[in-house]
Amino acid sequence: MSVPYWRLSGFYFCYFATLGAFLPFWSLYLKQVGFAATEIGELTAFLVATKIIAPNYWGWLADKTGRSLRLIRITSLLSVLCFAGFLYRSDYLWFAAVTVLFSFFWNATLPQFEAATLFHLQAEPQRYSQIRLWGSIGFIAAVLGIGRFLDQFSIAYLPWIIGSLMLLNWLMALVTPEAQPRLTHSNTGGIRQILMKPELLAFLLVYMLLQVAHGPYYVFYSVYLKQHGYSASETGLLWASGVAAEVLLFMAMRQLLKWLSPRTLLLFAVSLSVVRWLLIAEGVDSLALTIIAQMLHAATFGVAHVVAMQLLFQYFGERHQSKGQALYSSISFGLGGMIGSLYSGYFWDMLGGRLVYIIAALVCCVALLITYIGVARQSRLGLG
C-alpha cells in the first residue's frame, strides 16, 4: 500500500493549526473572560488530565477493532460539537465541564493518528518526520495569522476560529485512508511483558518530566510575554519562530537518525531543555535571548518527539502500537501536562514567572539524569 503522504500531512497541518490557535492564545482568552491565574491553571489541567484516560481507552478500542481512522473521524466530530459549548456560557463550572467533555474526544485523535501514520510507513518509521513537519507548518500559519488578527479585532472571536479549524481537521480525517498493521514475528510479545521492561518505565518517566517542565510554557508563556511588553503579533511571531526551527529539524531528522543514536539525540534534547527554561527565566527582557530560547524548541520538543516515535515503534511493534502511543500520550502529555499546568497555575502569582521557569529547568535536570542511567543504552536501535 502506497503512503498517502499529502492526506497524512494534511491532517497534521489542520490538527496543529488548531493547536496553534489554542496554545498561545487560550490563556489570554480565559484571562479576558475574567478567570484568575489559579483558575486558568486548573482549566488547563482539566484539558490535559483527560489525556491520562482518553488515549488509553481509545487506543485499546483501536487495537481491538483495527479501525484507527474510523475512531479518529468519530472523535474529531464529537470534539467540534462539544467545543461549541464554550459559546453558550462563561462561568467557571461550565467552562470546566465543557473542557473535560471536549478534550476527552480531542485527546483521543492524535495518538491514534500517530499509530496510523506508522502503520502506513511500515518498515520506515524514520520517514515520520517528513510527514509530521506539516503539522509544524500548520502551527506557524495559525499563530502568525491569529496573532495579527487579535491585534486588530477582539479576542472574543477566538472560540469561533478554533471551532472552524477543528471542523477542517474532521474533514481531513474523512479523506485519510485506513492502514492495517502487518503482524510479523516482531509483534508477538505480550503487552504485559512489554510494560514490565525497566527501560520503558525510564522512558515514560523522562517524557513525563519533560512535559511537567513544558507546563508553564504552554499555559503562561503568552501571559509572561505580555507582562514584559510583547504584543499579540510579537507573541505569535515568537511562538512561530520556535516551531519554524522545529520544521527545519524535522527536515534534517532522517539524516540525523543515520548519524546519531536515539540515546545521543535524547540526551542532547534534554540538556538543551535545561538551557531553554533558564533562558526564558532570566532573558525575557532581551529579544535576542528570547529568540534563542524559542529556537531551542527544535530540540526540546522536535528532537525529543521524533526520538519517542522511534523508540515506541521499537518497544511496541505494530501489534501494540496504538496502545503504546496511547500510553506515551497519557503519561507524558496527560499526567506530565496536568502536573505542569497545576504547579505553574498555583505558583505563578505566588512566586512569579521567573521562578516557575527555573523550577522547570530543575525538573529537566532530573530527566537528564534518568535518561543517562536508563534510556536506550544500546548504541543504536534497529528501526526496521
mmCIF file of C-alpha atoms in Angstrom:
data_model
loop_
_atom_site.group_PDB
_atom_site.id
_atom_site.type_symbol
_atom_site.label_atom_id
_atom_site.label_comp_id
_atom_site.label_asym_id
_atom_site.label_seq_id
_atom_site.Cartn_x
_atom_site.Cartn_y
_atom_site.Cartn_z
ATOM 1 C CA MET A 1 0.000 0.000 0.000
ATOM 2 C CA SER A 2 1.491 3.355 -1.055
ATOM 3 C CA VAL A 3 1.876 6.037 1.592
ATOM 4 C CA PRO A 4 -0.871 8.720 1.281
ATOM 5 C CA TYR A 5 1.675 11.439 2.014
ATOM 6 C CA TRP A 6 -0.442 14.522 1.403
ATOM 7 C CA ARG A 7 -3.526 13.273 3.235
ATOM 8 C CA LEU A 8 -1.486 12.283 6.266
ATOM 9 C CA SER A 9 0.357 15.600 6.099
ATOM 10 C CA GLY A 10 -2.924 17.478 5.669
ATOM 11 C CA PHE A 11 -4.332 16.007 8.871
ATOM 12 C CA TYR A 12 -1.218 17.035 10.802
ATOM 13 C CA PHE A 13 -1.444 20.517 9.245
ATOM 14 C CA CYS A 14 -5.046 21.003 10.384
ATOM 15 C CA TYR A 15 -4.563 19.408 13.800
ATOM 16 C CA PHE A 16 -1.591 21.566 14.716
ATOM 17 C CA ALA A 17 -3.137 24.669 13.163
ATOM 18 C CA THR A 18 -5.927 24.107 15.705
ATOM 19 C CA LEU A 19 -3.295 23.720 18.405
ATOM 20 C CA GLY A 20 -1.611 26.903 17.151
ATOM 21 C CA ALA A 21 -4.871 28.754 17.682
ATOM 22 C CA PHE A 22 -5.325 27.197 21.118
ATOM 23 C CA LEU A 23 -1.979 27.028 22.906
ATOM 24 C CA PRO A 24 -0.641 30.586 22.575
ATOM 25 C CA PHE A 25 -3.961 32.396 22.920
ATOM 26 C CA TRP A 26 -6.417 30.358 25.004
ATOM 27 C CA SER A 27 -4.923 31.503 28.315
ATOM 28 C CA LEU A 28 -5.225 35.112 27.082
ATOM 29 C CA TYR A 29 -8.863 34.427 26.223
ATOM 30 C CA LEU A 30 -9.503 32.910 29.666
ATOM 31 C CA LYS A 31 -7.860 35.926 31.283
ATOM 32 C CA GLN A 32 -10.032 38.247 29.183
ATOM 33 C CA VAL A 33 -13.161 36.333 30.228
ATOM 34 C CA GLY A 34 -12.179 37.042 33.835
ATOM 35 C CA PHE A 35 -10.522 33.906 35.238
ATOM 36 C CA ALA A 36 -7.660 34.177 37.750
ATOM 37 C CA ALA A 37 -4.247 32.535 37.244
ATOM 38 C CA THR A 38 -5.149 29.607 39.517
ATOM 39 C CA GLU A 39 -8.379 29.032 37.582
ATOM 40 C CA ILE A 40 -6.528 29.208 34.247
ATOM 41 C CA GLY A 41 -4.062 26.632 35.550
ATOM 42 C CA GLU A 42 -6.893 24.393 36.723
ATOM 43 C CA LEU A 43 -8.811 24.654 33.435
ATOM 44 C CA THR A 44 -5.657 23.779 31.512
ATOM 45 C CA ALA A 45 -5.048 20.882 33.894
ATOM 46 C CA PHE A 46 -8.566 19.592 33.165
ATOM 47 C CA LEU A 47 -7.757 19.814 29.465
ATOM 48 C CA VAL A 48 -4.630 17.692 29.729
ATOM 49 C CA ALA A 49 -5.886 15.415 32.534
ATOM 50 C CA THR A 50 -8.240 13.679 30.114
ATOM 51 C CA LYS A 51 -5.097 12.539 28.250
ATOM 52 C CA ILE A 52 -4.451 10.173 31.151
ATOM 53 C CA ILE A 53 -7.663 8.230 30.444
ATOM 54 C CA ALA A 54 -8.898 9.019 26.935
ATOM 55 C CA PRO A 55 -5.896 7.844 24.834
ATOM 56 C CA ASN A 56 -5.732 4.502 26.656
ATOM 57 C CA TYR A 57 -9.440 3.820 26.168
ATOM 58 C CA TRP A 58 -9.402 4.784 22.504
ATOM 59 C CA GLY A 59 -6.046 3.033 21.951
ATOM 60 C CA TRP A 60 -7.427 -0.234 23.339
ATOM 61 C CA LEU A 61 -10.502 0.146 21.125
ATOM 62 C CA ALA A 62 -8.376 0.902 18.045
ATOM 63 C CA ASP A 63 -6.161 -2.161 18.539
ATOM 64 C CA LYS A 64 -9.226 -4.330 19.162
ATOM 65 C CA THR A 65 -11.111 -3.166 16.063
ATOM 66 C CA GLY A 66 -8.179 -2.369 13.770
ATOM 67 C CA ARG A 67 -10.033 0.784 12.690
ATOM 68 C CA SER A 68 -7.987 3.732 13.960
ATOM 69 C CA LEU A 69 -9.202 6.149 11.283
ATOM 70 C CA ARG A 70 -12.864 5.357 11.922
ATOM 71 C CA LEU A 71 -12.406 6.223 15.595
ATOM 72 C CA ILE A 72 -10.479 9.376 14.682
ATOM 73 C CA ARG A 73 -13.341 10.532 12.461
ATOM 74 C CA ILE A 74 -15.906 9.943 15.209
ATOM 75 C CA THR A 75 -13.886 11.606 17.979
ATOM 76 C CA SER A 76 -12.931 14.571 15.757
ATOM 77 C CA LEU A 77 -16.589 15.305 15.036
ATOM 78 C CA LEU A 78 -17.625 14.944 18.679
ATOM 79 C CA SER A 79 -14.781 17.309 19.628
ATOM 80 C CA VAL A 80 -16.233 20.047 17.417
ATOM 81 C CA LEU A 81 -19.743 19.590 18.762
ATOM 82 C CA CYS A 82 -18.621 19.667 22.393
ATOM 83 C CA PHE A 83 -16.291 22.652 21.860
ATOM 84 C CA ALA A 84 -19.287 24.703 20.732
ATOM 85 C CA GLY A 85 -20.360 24.670 24.383
ATOM 86 C CA PHE A 86 -17.809 27.427 25.107
ATOM 87 C CA LEU A 87 -20.048 29.802 23.140
ATOM 88 C CA TYR A 88 -23.025 29.244 25.435
ATOM 89 C CA ARG A 89 -21.830 30.372 28.898
ATOM 90 C CA SER A 90 -18.644 31.696 30.513
ATOM 91 C CA ASP A 91 -18.795 30.771 34.206
ATOM 92 C CA TYR A 92 -16.052 28.601 35.724
ATOM 93 C CA LEU A 93 -18.034 25.393 36.332
ATOM 94 C CA TRP A 94 -19.464 25.437 32.805
ATOM 95 C CA PHE A 95 -16.028 26.007 31.268
ATOM 96 C CA ALA A 96 -14.618 23.190 33.395
ATOM 97 C CA ALA A 97 -17.352 20.769 32.284
ATOM 98 C CA VAL A 98 -17.035 21.679 28.585
ATOM 99 C CA THR A 99 -13.232 21.420 28.797
ATOM 100 C CA VAL A 100 -13.376 17.888 30.189
ATOM 101 C CA LEU A 101 -16.030 16.786 27.694
ATOM 102 C CA PHE A 102 -14.484 18.147 24.500
ATOM 103 C CA SER A 103 -10.935 17.194 25.460
ATOM 104 C CA PHE A 104 -11.956 13.581 26.163
ATOM 105 C CA PHE A 105 -12.641 13.250 22.432
ATOM 106 C CA TRP A 106 -9.995 15.706 21.187
ATOM 107 C CA ASN A 107 -7.180 13.997 23.108
ATOM 108 C CA ALA A 108 -8.088 10.676 21.501
ATOM 109 C CA THR A 109 -7.252 11.725 17.949
ATOM 110 C CA LEU A 110 -3.520 12.406 17.798
ATOM 111 C CA PRO A 111 -2.155 9.210 19.437
ATOM 112 C CA GLN A 112 -4.292 7.101 17.118
ATOM 113 C CA PHE A 113 -3.239 9.113 14.087
ATOM 114 C CA GLU A 114 0.419 8.721 15.074
ATOM 115 C CA ALA A 115 -0.124 4.952 15.122
ATOM 116 C CA ALA A 116 -1.950 5.068 11.778
ATOM 117 C CA THR A 117 0.930 7.054 10.258
ATOM 118 C CA LEU A 118 3.473 4.488 11.444
ATOM 119 C CA PHE A 119 1.288 1.711 10.016
ATOM 120 C CA HIS A 120 1.355 3.467 6.646
ATOM 121 C CA LEU A 121 5.135 3.906 6.860
ATOM 122 C CA GLN A 122 5.560 0.229 7.828
ATOM 123 C CA ALA A 123 9.308 -0.581 7.898
ATOM 124 C CA GLU A 124 10.436 3.045 7.509
ATOM 125 C CA PRO A 125 9.370 4.881 10.688
ATOM 126 C CA GLN A 126 12.339 7.240 10.210
ATOM 127 C CA ARG A 127 10.282 8.893 7.430
ATOM 128 C CA TYR A 128 7.823 10.061 10.077
ATOM 129 C CA SER A 129 9.441 13.486 10.459
ATOM 130 C CA GLN A 130 8.909 14.273 6.756
ATOM 131 C CA ILE A 131 5.142 13.979 7.286
ATOM 132 C CA ARG A 132 4.985 15.444 10.788
ATOM 133 C CA LEU A 133 6.742 18.661 9.715
ATOM 134 C CA TRP A 134 3.476 19.765 8.033
ATOM 135 C CA GLY A 135 1.918 19.895 11.481
ATOM 136 C CA SER A 136 4.552 22.412 12.492
ATOM 137 C CA ILE A 137 3.864 24.447 9.344
ATOM 138 C CA GLY A 138 0.166 24.485 10.232
ATOM 139 C CA PHE A 139 1.012 25.663 13.744
ATOM 140 C CA ILE A 140 3.148 28.505 12.361
ATOM 141 C CA ALA A 141 0.431 29.610 9.931
ATOM 142 C CA ALA A 142 -2.123 29.690 12.745
ATOM 143 C CA VAL A 143 -0.098 31.592 15.331
ATOM 144 C CA LEU A 144 1.058 34.211 12.833
ATOM 145 C CA GLY A 145 -2.372 34.762 11.326
ATOM 146 C CA ILE A 146 -4.282 34.730 14.595
ATOM 147 C CA GLY A 147 -1.731 36.912 16.385
ATOM 148 C CA ARG A 148 -2.165 39.594 13.715
ATOM 149 C CA PHE A 149 -5.950 39.125 13.767
ATOM 150 C CA LEU A 150 -6.130 39.611 17.543
ATOM 151 C CA ASP A 151 -4.140 42.846 17.316
ATOM 152 C CA GLN A 152 -6.910 44.224 15.098
ATOM 153 C CA PHE A 153 -10.030 42.519 16.466
ATOM 154 C CA SER A 154 -11.428 41.225 19.742
ATOM 155 C CA ILE A 155 -10.157 38.006 21.281
ATOM 156 C CA ALA A 156 -13.841 37.091 21.742
ATOM 157 C CA TYR A 157 -13.661 35.620 18.211
ATOM 158 C CA LEU A 158 -11.097 33.009 19.291
ATOM 159 C CA PRO A 159 -13.552 30.138 20.072
ATOM 160 C CA TRP A 160 -15.108 30.577 16.607
ATOM 161 C CA ILE A 161 -11.667 30.361 14.980
ATOM 162 C CA ILE A 162 -10.689 27.252 16.942
ATOM 163 C CA GLY A 163 -14.022 25.564 16.242
ATOM 164 C CA SER A 164 -13.651 26.205 12.498
ATOM 165 C CA LEU A 165 -10.162 24.703 12.469
ATOM 166 C CA MET A 166 -11.408 21.648 14.361
ATOM 167 C CA LEU A 167 -14.064 21.189 11.700
ATOM 168 C CA LEU A 168 -11.359 21.220 8.984
ATOM 169 C CA ASN A 169 -9.458 18.632 10.999
ATOM 170 C CA TRP A 170 -12.501 16.328 10.937
ATOM 171 C CA LEU A 171 -12.826 16.780 7.155
ATOM 172 C CA MET A 172 -9.184 15.741 6.689
ATOM 173 C CA ALA A 173 -9.814 12.613 8.760
ATOM 174 C CA LEU A 174 -12.669 11.711 6.404
ATOM 175 C CA VAL A 175 -10.366 11.578 3.342
ATOM 176 C CA THR A 176 -7.434 9.777 5.014
ATOM 177 C CA PRO A 177 -7.406 6.024 4.276
ATOM 178 C CA GLU A 178 -7.173 3.280 6.885
ATOM 179 C CA ALA A 179 -3.958 1.240 7.135
ATOM 180 C CA GLN A 180 -3.680 -2.271 8.529
ATOM 181 C CA PRO A 181 -0.605 -3.291 10.570
ATOM 182 C CA ARG A 182 1.494 -6.208 9.361
ATOM 183 C CA LEU A 183 1.637 -8.896 12.044
ATOM 184 C CA THR A 184 5.151 -10.337 11.906
ATOM 185 C CA HIS A 185 7.354 -12.230 14.320
ATOM 186 C CA SER A 186 8.359 -8.912 15.948
ATOM 187 C CA ASN A 187 4.767 -8.351 17.045
ATOM 188 C CA THR A 188 4.276 -11.498 19.118
ATOM 189 C CA GLY A 189 5.305 -10.119 22.525
ATOM 190 C CA GLY A 190 2.551 -9.682 25.123
ATOM 191 C CA ILE A 191 1.666 -6.199 26.274
ATOM 192 C CA ARG A 192 2.291 -7.095 29.935
ATOM 193 C CA GLN A 193 5.810 -8.287 29.102
ATOM 194 C CA ILE A 194 6.493 -5.024 27.261
ATOM 195 C CA LEU A 195 5.203 -2.865 30.103
ATOM 196 C CA MET A 196 7.494 -4.526 32.655
ATOM 197 C CA LYS A 197 10.690 -3.533 30.858
ATOM 198 C CA PRO A 198 12.730 -1.160 33.088
ATOM 199 C CA GLU A 199 13.859 0.830 30.049
ATOM 200 C CA LEU A 200 10.259 1.552 29.057
ATOM 201 C CA LEU A 201 9.481 2.750 32.586
ATOM 202 C CA ALA A 202 12.523 5.064 32.485
ATOM 203 C CA PHE A 203 11.452 6.305 29.044
ATOM 204 C CA LEU A 204 7.943 7.145 30.278
ATOM 205 C CA LEU A 205 9.273 8.900 33.383
ATOM 206 C CA VAL A 206 11.644 11.051 31.308
ATOM 207 C CA TYR A 207 8.902 12.132 28.923
ATOM 208 C CA MET A 208 6.513 12.816 31.793
ATOM 209 C CA LEU A 209 9.098 15.129 33.395
ATOM 210 C CA LEU A 210 9.719 16.895 30.081
ATOM 211 C CA GLN A 211 6.012 17.710 29.877
ATOM 212 C CA VAL A 212 5.905 18.818 33.524
ATOM 213 C CA ALA A 213 8.606 21.318 32.558
ATOM 214 C CA HIS A 214 6.656 22.409 29.474
ATOM 215 C CA GLY A 215 3.574 23.146 31.624
ATOM 216 C CA PRO A 216 4.314 26.818 32.366
ATOM 217 C CA TYR A 217 5.310 27.322 28.727
ATOM 218 C CA TYR A 218 2.048 26.035 27.296
ATOM 219 C CA VAL A 219 -0.139 27.704 29.931
ATOM 220 C CA PHE A 220 1.542 31.013 30.724
ATOM 221 C CA TYR A 221 4.199 31.823 28.115
ATOM 222 C CA SER A 222 1.902 34.237 26.242
ATOM 223 C CA VAL A 223 0.859 35.831 29.549
ATOM 224 C CA TYR A 224 4.551 36.057 30.537
ATOM 225 C CA LEU A 225 5.417 37.802 27.270
ATOM 226 C CA LYS A 226 2.507 40.213 27.668
ATOM 227 C CA GLN A 227 3.708 41.064 31.198
ATOM 228 C CA HIS A 228 7.069 42.011 29.673
ATOM 229 C CA GLY A 229 5.610 44.254 26.981
ATOM 230 C CA TYR A 230 5.244 41.969 23.941
ATOM 231 C CA SER A 231 2.225 42.495 21.656
ATOM 232 C CA ALA A 232 -0.050 39.714 20.385
ATOM 233 C CA SER A 233 1.681 39.843 16.975
ATOM 234 C CA GLU A 234 5.118 39.612 18.588
ATOM 235 C CA THR A 235 3.886 36.757 20.759
ATOM 236 C CA GLY A 236 2.638 34.939 17.662
ATOM 237 C CA LEU A 237 5.966 35.523 15.904
ATOM 238 C CA LEU A 238 7.894 34.110 18.861
ATOM 239 C CA TRP A 239 5.711 31.007 19.024
ATOM 240 C CA ALA A 240 6.062 30.637 15.252
ATOM 241 C CA SER A 241 9.857 31.042 15.340
ATOM 242 C CA GLY A 242 10.170 28.112 17.715
ATOM 243 C CA VAL A 243 8.047 25.901 15.523
ATOM 244 C CA ALA A 244 9.884 27.101 12.392
ATOM 245 C CA ALA A 245 13.090 25.808 13.958
ATOM 246 C CA GLU A 246 11.229 22.558 14.598
ATOM 247 C CA VAL A 247 10.328 22.324 10.882
ATOM 248 C CA LEU A 248 13.989 22.637 9.882
ATOM 249 C CA LEU A 249 14.824 19.960 12.425
ATOM 250 C CA PHE A 250 12.186 17.612 11.035
ATOM 251 C CA MET A 251 13.633 18.082 7.549
ATOM 252 C CA ALA A 252 17.068 17.015 8.807
ATOM 253 C CA MET A 253 15.928 14.360 11.284
ATOM 254 C CA ARG A 254 16.029 11.388 8.929
ATOM 255 C CA GLN A 255 19.706 12.058 8.266
ATOM 256 C CA LEU A 256 20.447 12.702 11.938
ATOM 257 C CA LEU A 257 18.998 9.301 12.823
ATOM 258 C CA LYS A 258 21.544 7.734 10.469
ATOM 259 C CA TRP A 259 24.438 9.540 12.148
ATOM 260 C CA LEU A 260 23.418 9.510 15.811
ATOM 261 C CA SER A 261 21.702 7.002 18.068
ATOM 262 C CA PRO A 262 18.312 7.775 19.657
ATOM 263 C CA ARG A 263 20.033 7.842 23.036
ATOM 264 C CA THR A 264 22.527 10.515 21.959
ATOM 265 C CA LEU A 265 19.781 12.632 20.433
ATOM 266 C CA LEU A 266 17.608 12.353 23.537
ATOM 267 C CA LEU A 267 20.469 13.337 25.864
ATOM 268 C CA PHE A 268 21.104 16.318 23.598
ATOM 269 C CA ALA A 269 17.430 17.337 23.655
ATOM 270 C CA VAL A 270 17.024 17.071 27.435
ATOM 271 C CA SER A 271 20.263 19.008 28.065
ATOM 272 C CA LEU A 272 19.066 21.863 25.880
ATOM 273 C CA SER A 273 15.725 21.811 27.712
ATOM 274 C CA VAL A 274 17.547 22.906 30.856
ATOM 275 C CA VAL A 275 19.190 25.745 28.926
ATOM 276 C CA ARG A 276 15.914 26.824 27.332
ATOM 277 C CA TRP A 277 13.926 27.244 30.538
ATOM 278 C CA LEU A 278 16.788 29.150 32.172
ATOM 279 C CA LEU A 279 16.941 31.498 29.185
ATOM 280 C CA ILE A 280 13.203 32.140 29.430
ATOM 281 C CA ALA A 281 13.510 32.743 33.171
ATOM 282 C CA GLU A 282 16.447 35.152 33.005
ATOM 283 C CA GLY A 283 16.418 36.585 29.478
ATOM 284 C CA VAL A 284 12.815 37.505 28.672
ATOM 285 C CA ASP A 285 13.635 41.226 28.529
ATOM 286 C CA SER A 286 16.237 40.562 25.831
ATOM 287 C CA LEU A 287 14.689 39.913 22.415
ATOM 288 C CA ALA A 288 17.834 38.119 21.234
ATOM 289 C CA LEU A 289 17.850 35.709 24.186
ATOM 290 C CA THR A 290 14.104 35.162 23.855
ATOM 291 C CA ILE A 291 14.517 34.226 20.176
ATOM 292 C CA ILE A 292 17.376 31.852 21.045
ATOM 293 C CA ALA A 293 15.185 30.212 23.689
ATOM 294 C CA GLN A 294 12.467 29.729 21.080
ATOM 295 C CA MET A 295 14.943 28.256 18.593
ATOM 296 C CA LEU A 296 15.702 25.591 21.174
ATOM 297 C CA HIS A 297 12.145 24.319 20.711
ATOM 298 C CA ALA A 298 13.604 22.327 17.810
ATOM 299 C CA ALA A 299 15.494 20.250 20.368
ATOM 300 C CA THR A 300 13.273 20.359 23.457
ATOM 301 C CA PHE A 301 10.193 19.224 21.559
ATOM 302 C CA GLY A 302 11.173 18.331 17.977
ATOM 303 C CA VAL A 303 14.129 16.020 18.632
ATOM 304 C CA ALA A 304 12.563 14.568 21.773
ATOM 305 C CA HIS A 305 9.293 13.750 19.999
ATOM 306 C CA VAL A 306 10.843 12.121 16.925
ATOM 307 C CA VAL A 307 13.086 10.016 19.165
ATOM 308 C CA ALA A 308 9.970 8.990 21.104
ATOM 309 C CA MET A 309 8.328 7.794 17.878
ATOM 310 C CA GLN A 310 11.381 5.682 17.006
ATOM 311 C CA LEU A 311 11.570 4.157 20.487
ATOM 312 C CA LEU A 312 7.834 3.476 20.684
ATOM 313 C CA PHE A 313 7.949 1.652 17.357
ATOM 314 C CA GLN A 314 10.823 -0.429 18.750
ATOM 315 C CA TYR A 315 9.170 -1.111 22.114
ATOM 316 C CA PHE A 316 5.623 -1.942 20.976
ATOM 317 C CA GLY A 317 5.940 -3.082 17.351
ATOM 318 C CA GLU A 318 2.845 -2.890 15.151
ATOM 319 C CA ARG A 319 0.563 -5.205 17.102
ATOM 320 C CA HIS A 320 0.513 -2.971 20.182
ATOM 321 C CA GLN A 321 1.376 0.365 18.554
ATOM 322 C CA SER A 322 -1.961 2.054 19.306
ATOM 323 C CA LYS A 323 -1.661 1.056 22.963
ATOM 324 C CA GLY A 324 1.938 2.257 23.029
ATOM 325 C CA GLN A 325 1.055 5.626 21.523
ATOM 326 C CA ALA A 326 -1.831 5.967 23.959
ATOM 327 C CA LEU A 327 0.352 5.119 26.957
ATOM 328 C CA TYR A 328 3.016 7.602 25.845
ATOM 329 C CA SER A 329 0.413 10.319 25.389
ATOM 330 C CA SER A 330 -1.360 9.659 28.686
ATOM 331 C CA ILE A 331 1.791 9.527 30.819
ATOM 332 C CA SER A 332 3.705 12.381 29.161
ATOM 333 C CA PHE A 333 1.197 14.873 27.778
ATOM 334 C CA GLY A 334 -1.538 13.703 30.157
ATOM 335 C CA LEU A 335 -0.068 13.174 33.614
ATOM 336 C CA GLY A 336 3.008 15.310 32.971
ATOM 337 C CA GLY A 337 0.991 18.077 31.358
ATOM 338 C CA MET A 338 -1.545 18.067 34.187
ATOM 339 C CA ILE A 339 1.152 18.348 36.862
ATOM 340 C CA GLY A 340 2.894 21.093 34.895
ATOM 341 C CA SER A 341 -0.327 23.056 34.446
ATOM 342 C CA LEU A 342 -1.290 22.773 38.113
ATOM 343 C CA TYR A 343 2.086 23.702 39.587
ATOM 344 C CA SER A 344 2.508 26.650 37.222
ATOM 345 C CA GLY A 345 -1.038 27.869 37.950
ATOM 346 C CA TYR A 346 -0.672 27.656 41.707
ATOM 347 C CA PHE A 347 2.826 29.165 41.842
ATOM 348 C CA TRP A 348 2.540 31.792 39.102
ATOM 349 C CA ASP A 349 1.158 34.591 41.292
ATOM 350 C CA MET A 350 2.935 33.327 44.413
ATOM 351 C CA LEU A 351 6.484 33.023 43.026
ATOM 352 C CA GLY A 352 6.369 34.844 39.708
ATOM 353 C CA GLY A 353 7.157 33.609 36.204
ATOM 354 C CA ARG A 354 10.934 33.667 36.629
ATOM 355 C CA LEU A 355 10.987 31.149 39.492
ATOM 356 C CA VAL A 356 8.357 28.958 37.828
ATOM 357 C CA TYR A 357 10.618 28.562 34.772
ATOM 358 C CA ILE A 358 13.638 27.896 36.993
ATOM 359 C CA ILE A 359 11.681 25.036 38.563
ATOM 360 C CA ALA A 360 11.062 23.744 35.024
ATOM 361 C CA ALA A 361 14.818 23.745 34.398
ATOM 362 C CA LEU A 362 15.412 21.764 37.603
ATOM 363 C CA VAL A 363 12.795 19.207 36.555
ATOM 364 C CA CYS A 364 14.706 18.732 33.285
ATOM 365 C CA CYS A 365 17.916 18.151 35.240
ATOM 366 C CA VAL A 366 16.215 15.166 36.880
ATOM 367 C CA ALA A 367 15.022 13.974 33.453
ATOM 368 C CA LEU A 368 18.580 14.226 32.139
ATOM 369 C CA LEU A 369 19.894 12.014 34.937
ATOM 370 C CA ILE A 370 17.225 9.357 34.323
ATOM 371 C CA THR A 371 17.916 9.456 30.568
ATOM 372 C CA TYR A 372 21.619 8.910 31.152
ATOM 373 C CA ILE A 373 21.031 5.995 33.527
ATOM 374 C CA GLY A 374 18.183 4.133 31.907
ATOM 375 C CA VAL A 375 17.008 5.069 28.405
ATOM 376 C CA ALA A 376 18.160 3.466 25.089
ATOM 377 C CA ARG A 377 21.517 2.335 26.372
ATOM 378 C CA GLN A 378 22.092 0.341 23.201
ATOM 379 C CA SER A 379 24.380 2.254 20.846
ATOM 380 C CA ARG A 380 21.788 2.097 18.077
ATOM 381 C CA LEU A 381 18.277 0.673 17.803
ATOM 382 C CA GLY A 382 17.125 -1.313 14.823
ATOM 383 C CA LEU A 383 14.216 0.545 13.313
ATOM 384 C CA GLY A 384 13.021 -1.999 10.793
#
